[in-house]
mmCIF file of C-alpha atoms in Angstrom:
data_model
loop_
_atom_site.group_PDB
_atom_site.id
_atom_site.type_symbol
_atom_site.label_atom_id
_atom_site.label_comp_id
_atom_site.label_asym_id
_atom_site.label_seq_id
_atom_site.Cartn_x
_atom_site.Cartn_y
_atom_site.Cartn_z
ATOM 1 C CA ASP Q 1 8.660 8.390 9.579
ATOM 2 C CA VAL Q 2 5.893 10.429 7.427
ATOM 3 C CA LYS Q 3 6.620 13.587 6.655
ATOM 4 C CA VAL Q 4 4.616 16.845 6.010
ATOM 5 C CA THR Q 5 6.277 19.561 4.152
ATOM 6 C CA GLN Q 6 4.326 23.390 3.883
ATOM 7 C CA SER Q 7 6.238 25.525 2.158
ATOM 8 C CA SER Q 8 6.767 28.402 3.067
ATOM 9 C CA ARG Q 9 7.061 28.854 7.530
ATOM 10 C CA TYR Q 10 6.230 32.781 7.858
ATOM 11 C CA LEU Q 11 4.687 35.004 4.586
ATOM 12 C CA VAL Q 12 3.811 38.238 4.722
ATOM 13 C CA LYS Q 13 1.113 39.248 1.862
ATOM 14 C CA ARG Q 14 -0.574 42.698 1.494
ATOM 15 C CA THR Q 15 -4.506 42.735 2.287
ATOM 16 C CA GLY Q 16 -6.033 42.046 -1.483
ATOM 17 C CA GLU Q 17 -3.388 39.709 -2.247
ATOM 18 C CA LYS Q 18 -3.852 36.375 -3.776
ATOM 19 C CA VAL Q 19 -2.274 33.343 -1.215
ATOM 20 C CA PHE Q 20 -0.809 29.916 -2.051
ATOM 21 C CA LEU Q 21 -0.489 27.874 0.814
ATOM 22 C CA GLU Q 22 1.397 25.001 -0.526
ATOM 23 C CA CYS Q 23 1.610 21.314 0.974
ATOM 24 C CA VAL Q 24 2.703 18.376 0.326
ATOM 25 C CA GLN Q 25 3.141 14.691 2.385
ATOM 26 C CA ASP Q 26 5.435 11.944 1.282
ATOM 27 C CA MET Q 27 3.009 8.977 2.716
ATOM 28 C CA ASP Q 28 0.738 7.851 0.025
ATOM 29 C CA HIS Q 29 -1.616 9.606 2.464
ATOM 30 C CA GLU Q 30 -5.266 9.849 1.240
ATOM 31 C CA ASN Q 31 -6.575 12.675 3.472
ATOM 32 C CA MET Q 32 -5.396 15.938 4.075
ATOM 33 C CA PHE Q 33 -6.682 19.046 6.352
ATOM 34 C CA TRP Q 34 -6.051 22.269 6.403
ATOM 35 C CA TYR Q 35 -6.367 23.930 9.285
ATOM 36 C CA ARG Q 36 -6.239 27.507 11.232
ATOM 37 C CA GLN Q 37 -4.449 28.043 14.538
ATOM 38 C CA ASP Q 38 -4.979 30.835 16.054
ATOM 39 C CA PRO Q 39 -4.398 31.330 20.300
ATOM 40 C CA GLY Q 40 -7.333 30.065 22.568
ATOM 41 C CA LEU Q 41 -9.016 29.022 19.999
ATOM 42 C CA GLY Q 42 -7.011 25.699 19.320
ATOM 43 C CA LEU Q 43 -6.554 24.093 15.666
ATOM 44 C CA ARG Q 44 -10.183 24.697 13.408
ATOM 45 C CA LEU Q 45 -10.897 23.131 10.403
ATOM 46 C CA ILE Q 46 -10.989 25.320 7.302
ATOM 47 C CA TYR Q 47 -11.011 22.518 4.393
ATOM 48 C CA PHE Q 48 -10.108 19.173 3.479
ATOM 49 C CA SER Q 49 -9.890 16.287 1.292
ATOM 50 C CA TYR Q 50 -10.663 12.789 1.284
ATOM 51 C CA ASP Q 51 -9.393 11.560 -1.596
ATOM 52 C CA VAL Q 52 -7.583 13.387 -5.289
ATOM 53 C CA LYS Q 53 -9.933 16.083 -6.568
ATOM 54 C CA MET Q 54 -12.389 15.838 -3.409
ATOM 55 C CA LYS Q 55 -12.665 18.533 -1.016
ATOM 56 C CA GLU Q 56 -15.142 18.810 1.906
ATOM 57 C CA LYS Q 57 -15.599 22.763 3.751
ATOM 58 C CA GLY Q 58 -15.060 22.394 7.877
ATOM 59 C CA ASP Q 59 -16.078 24.646 10.364
ATOM 60 C CA ILE Q 60 -14.191 27.537 9.083
ATOM 61 C CA PRO Q 61 -14.475 28.416 5.478
ATOM 62 C CA GLU Q 62 -15.637 31.111 4.521
ATOM 63 C CA GLY Q 63 -12.562 32.754 2.010
ATOM 64 C CA TYR Q 64 -10.151 30.195 1.704
ATOM 65 C CA SER Q 65 -10.502 27.363 -1.126
ATOM 66 C CA VAL Q 66 -8.574 24.587 -1.798
ATOM 67 C CA SER Q 67 -7.097 22.085 -4.330
ATOM 68 C CA ARG Q 68 -6.050 18.523 -4.613
ATOM 69 C CA GLU Q 69 -5.242 18.072 -7.851
ATOM 70 C CA LYS Q 70 -2.148 14.944 -6.890
ATOM 71 C CA LYS Q 71 -2.573 12.458 -4.561
ATOM 72 C CA GLU Q 72 0.743 14.568 -2.405
ATOM 73 C CA ARG Q 73 0.158 18.260 -2.519
ATOM 74 C CA PHE Q 74 -2.988 19.774 -1.108
ATOM 75 C CA SER Q 75 -3.461 23.546 -1.732
ATOM 76 C CA LEU Q 76 -5.078 26.978 0.281
ATOM 77 C CA ILE Q 77 -6.215 29.865 -1.424
ATOM 78 C CA LEU Q 78 -6.967 33.299 -0.271
ATOM 79 C CA GLU Q 79 -8.583 34.393 -2.803
ATOM 80 C CA SER Q 80 -8.166 37.675 -1.666
ATOM 81 C CA ALA Q 81 -6.323 38.230 1.319
ATOM 82 C CA SER Q 82 -7.838 39.943 4.245
ATOM 83 C CA THR Q 83 -5.487 41.422 7.480
ATOM 84 C CA ASN Q 84 -8.600 38.543 10.050
ATOM 85 C CA GLN Q 85 -6.382 35.919 8.100
ATOM 86 C CA THR Q 86 -3.642 36.508 9.860
ATOM 87 C CA SER Q 87 -2.822 33.653 11.445
ATOM 88 C CA MET Q 88 -0.548 29.809 11.926
ATOM 89 C CA TYR Q 89 -2.062 27.256 9.192
ATOM 90 C CA LEU Q 90 -1.252 23.317 9.482
ATOM 91 C CA CYS Q 91 -1.416 20.687 7.458
ATOM 92 C CA ALA Q 92 -2.011 17.296 7.981
ATOM 93 C CA SER Q 93 -2.425 14.023 6.730
ATOM 94 C CA ARG Q 94 -3.571 10.716 6.986
ATOM 95 C CA LYS Q 95 -4.074 7.584 6.087
ATOM 96 C CA ARG Q 96 -7.460 5.703 5.662
ATOM 97 C CA THR Q 97 -7.343 3.481 7.852
ATOM 98 C CA SER Q 98 -8.986 2.953 11.584
ATOM 99 C CA THR Q 99 -6.620 5.055 13.315
ATOM 100 C CA ASN Q 100 -7.337 8.618 13.074
ATOM 101 C CA ILE Q 101 -3.745 9.638 13.485
ATOM 102 C CA GLN Q 102 -3.156 13.223 11.872
ATOM 103 C CA TYR Q 103 0.541 13.905 10.919
ATOM 104 C CA PHE Q 104 1.371 17.800 10.815
ATOM 105 C CA GLY Q 105 3.476 19.813 8.923
ATOM 106 C CA ALA Q 106 5.263 22.403 10.486
ATOM 107 C CA GLY Q 107 3.262 25.821 9.806
ATOM 108 C CA THR Q 108 3.198 28.873 7.431
ATOM 109 C CA ARG Q 109 2.806 31.842 10.174
ATOM 110 C CA LEU Q 110 0.909 34.486 7.732
ATOM 111 C CA SER Q 111 1.017 38.056 8.078
ATOM 112 C CA VAL Q 112 -1.661 40.147 6.395
ATOM 113 C CA LEU Q 113 -1.582 43.821 6.210
ATOM 114 C CA GLY X 1 -22.441 22.672 16.394
ATOM 115 C CA GLN X 2 -20.245 19.967 17.869
ATOM 116 C CA GLN X 3 -18.026 21.681 21.052
ATOM 117 C CA VAL X 4 -14.677 19.935 22.870
ATOM 118 C CA MET X 5 -14.296 21.941 25.691
ATOM 119 C CA GLN X 6 -10.877 22.332 27.163
ATOM 120 C CA ILE X 7 -9.391 23.962 30.723
ATOM 121 C CA PRO X 8 -7.215 25.134 31.988
ATOM 122 C CA GLN X 9 -5.985 27.169 29.193
ATOM 123 C CA TYR X 10 -2.481 27.645 30.527
ATOM 124 C CA GLN X 11 -1.195 26.005 34.065
ATOM 125 C CA HIS X 12 1.941 27.053 35.555
ATOM 126 C CA VAL X 13 3.969 24.071 37.156
ATOM 127 C CA GLN X 14 7.019 23.930 40.211
ATOM 128 C CA GLU X 15 8.972 20.747 37.741
ATOM 129 C CA GLY X 16 7.841 17.906 39.981
ATOM 130 C CA GLU X 17 4.337 18.697 40.284
ATOM 131 C CA ASP X 18 1.702 16.726 39.022
ATOM 132 C CA PHE X 19 -0.441 18.528 35.762
ATOM 133 C CA THR X 20 -3.440 17.529 34.790
ATOM 134 C CA THR X 21 -5.527 18.877 31.361
ATOM 135 C CA TYR X 22 -9.651 18.370 30.690
ATOM 136 C CA CYS X 23 -11.793 17.528 28.125
ATOM 137 C CA ASN X 24 -15.616 18.161 28.006
ATOM 138 C CA SER X 25 -17.196 17.081 24.444
ATOM 139 C CA SER X 26 -20.747 18.272 23.730
ATOM 140 C CA THR X 27 -22.174 14.991 22.357
ATOM 141 C CA THR X 28 -20.134 11.006 22.226
ATOM 142 C CA LEU X 29 -17.329 10.706 20.336
ATOM 143 C CA SER X 30 -16.169 7.810 19.045
ATOM 144 C CA ASN X 31 -12.664 8.067 19.829
ATOM 145 C CA ILE X 32 -10.088 11.032 21.265
ATOM 146 C CA GLN X 33 -6.919 11.550 20.578
ATOM 147 C CA TRP X 34 -3.882 13.744 22.341
ATOM 148 C CA TYR X 35 -1.176 15.858 20.442
ATOM 149 C CA LYS X 36 1.248 17.625 22.006
ATOM 150 C CA GLN X 37 2.799 20.735 20.449
ATOM 151 C CA ARG X 38 6.289 21.776 21.780
ATOM 152 C CA PRO X 39 6.693 25.839 21.255
ATOM 153 C CA GLY X 40 7.673 26.861 18.073
ATOM 154 C CA GLY X 41 6.813 22.961 16.366
ATOM 155 C CA HIS X 42 3.446 21.189 15.257
ATOM 156 C CA PRO X 43 1.287 19.234 16.806
ATOM 157 C CA VAL X 44 2.240 15.669 16.987
ATOM 158 C CA PHE X 45 0.078 12.034 17.709
ATOM 159 C CA LEU X 46 0.920 10.936 21.515
ATOM 160 C CA ILE X 47 -2.344 8.728 21.820
ATOM 161 C CA GLN X 48 -5.670 7.848 20.865
ATOM 162 C CA LEU X 49 -8.665 6.054 23.461
ATOM 163 C CA VAL X 50 -11.308 3.948 21.426
ATOM 164 C CA LYS X 51 -12.638 2.031 24.274
ATOM 165 C CA SER X 52 -15.402 3.312 27.209
ATOM 166 C CA GLY X 53 -13.316 4.082 29.903
ATOM 167 C CA GLU X 54 -10.427 2.567 28.521
ATOM 168 C CA VAL X 55 -7.282 4.236 30.804
ATOM 169 C CA LYS X 56 -3.720 4.495 29.002
ATOM 170 C CA LYS X 57 -0.115 4.523 30.310
ATOM 171 C CA GLN X 58 2.834 6.251 28.282
ATOM 172 C CA LYS X 59 6.113 6.698 30.860
ATOM 173 C CA ARG X 60 4.510 9.421 32.961
ATOM 174 C CA LEU X 61 1.750 10.145 31.013
ATOM 175 C CA THR X 62 -2.121 8.958 32.281
ATOM 176 C CA PHE X 63 -5.114 8.878 29.719
ATOM 177 C CA GLN X 64 -9.007 7.948 30.341
ATOM 178 C CA PHE X 65 -11.075 7.766 28.422
ATOM 179 C CA GLY X 66 -15.053 8.502 30.442
ATOM 180 C CA GLU X 67 -17.691 5.756 30.615
ATOM 181 C CA ALA X 68 -20.225 8.006 28.664
ATOM 182 C CA LYS X 69 -16.800 8.514 25.926
ATOM 183 C CA LYS X 70 -17.913 12.152 26.312
ATOM 184 C CA ASN X 71 -14.665 13.480 28.106
ATOM 185 C CA SER X 72 -11.220 12.253 28.666
ATOM 186 C CA SER X 73 -7.621 13.617 31.047
ATOM 187 C CA LEU X 74 -4.468 14.085 30.700
ATOM 188 C CA HIS X 75 -2.563 13.543 33.687
ATOM 189 C CA ILE X 76 1.398 14.407 33.779
ATOM 190 C CA THR X 77 3.126 13.273 37.537
ATOM 191 C CA ALA X 78 5.913 14.518 38.416
ATOM 192 C CA THR X 79 5.970 17.423 35.365
ATOM 193 C CA GLN X 80 9.551 17.584 33.888
ATOM 194 C CA THR X 81 10.789 20.184 31.701
ATOM 195 C CA THR X 82 10.972 18.911 28.637
ATOM 196 C CA ASP X 83 6.940 18.216 29.555
ATOM 197 C CA VAL X 84 6.852 22.568 28.541
ATOM 198 C CA GLY X 85 4.408 22.854 25.723
ATOM 199 C CA THR X 86 0.406 23.206 25.155
ATOM 200 C CA TYR X 87 -1.488 19.396 25.451
ATOM 201 C CA PHE X 88 -4.194 18.879 22.291
ATOM 202 C CA CYS X 89 -7.556 16.514 23.166
ATOM 203 C CA ALA X 90 -9.015 16.063 19.768
ATOM 204 C CA GLY X 91 -12.081 13.984 19.888
ATOM 205 C CA SER X 92 -14.131 12.195 16.335
ATOM 206 C CA PRO X 93 -17.467 12.126 16.279
ATOM 207 C CA ARG X 94 -19.955 9.364 16.038
ATOM 208 C CA GLY X 95 -20.337 9.497 12.549
ATOM 209 C CA GLY X 96 -17.619 11.910 11.660
ATOM 210 C CA TYR X 97 -15.398 9.793 10.726
ATOM 211 C CA ASN X 98 -12.510 11.456 9.083
ATOM 212 C CA LYS X 99 -12.869 15.076 11.000
ATOM 213 C CA LEU X 100 -11.041 15.707 14.839
ATOM 214 C CA ILE X 101 -12.476 18.287 16.747
ATOM 215 C CA PHE X 102 -9.438 20.027 18.889
ATOM 216 C CA GLY X 103 -10.019 21.835 22.069
ATOM 217 C CA ALA X 104 -8.063 25.384 22.114
ATOM 218 C CA GLY X 105 -5.482 23.444 24.551
ATOM 219 C CA THR X 106 -3.536 23.318 27.395
ATOM 220 C CA ARG X 107 -1.029 25.349 27.498
ATOM 221 C CA LEU X 108 1.625 23.881 30.561
ATOM 222 C CA ALA X 109 4.719 25.415 31.962
ATOM 223 C CA VAL X 110 6.857 24.125 34.387
ATOM 224 C CA HIS X 111 9.510 26.290 36.856
ATOM 225 C CA PRO X 112 12.883 24.628 37.042
#
């Protein structure tokens, strides 16, 4: 079974703090993704990574950056957290094959006060 | 930009009733996927449709992909309480194979 692990289930941070959300997958997947999930808006793509050290902006990258130094780990960074970044953050990974199935982690619910 | 619209946003049914959720894309898709997210859980892949007009069944669930590859539907026959959750469609745009564009989801509540 594919396992995608997000480091924290719940996180509370203050406005202006630098926040790191970590995601690790154990299936040697090339592609990894960060989404945020908000009620009524579904899942919106923040950033994705094709492979190690490669990254591409998604639909809502403003206020975020990412790091992919190792194949199994994809980090999402909020340089200076703001209250409008309070959300559920979901990490996903995908094998670079002819299918496009994404496997999701359990999510991190971030509250910025 | 490319969008996938999904309706309805919420659906409340009595156990045993049928349920359908619909997705429409602003552009032609390479394929479409469906995911289910249980309350408090994360999205889990259900199925992928690739061919124009394709119909696939999983027990009580029937998935369809439109002829123009711009719309899709999920139909559940005789809902059960275990069907509760949010159902998302996610389209892979042509030329954007690595990306999925998710619909906003349909939250299904089933009353016993």
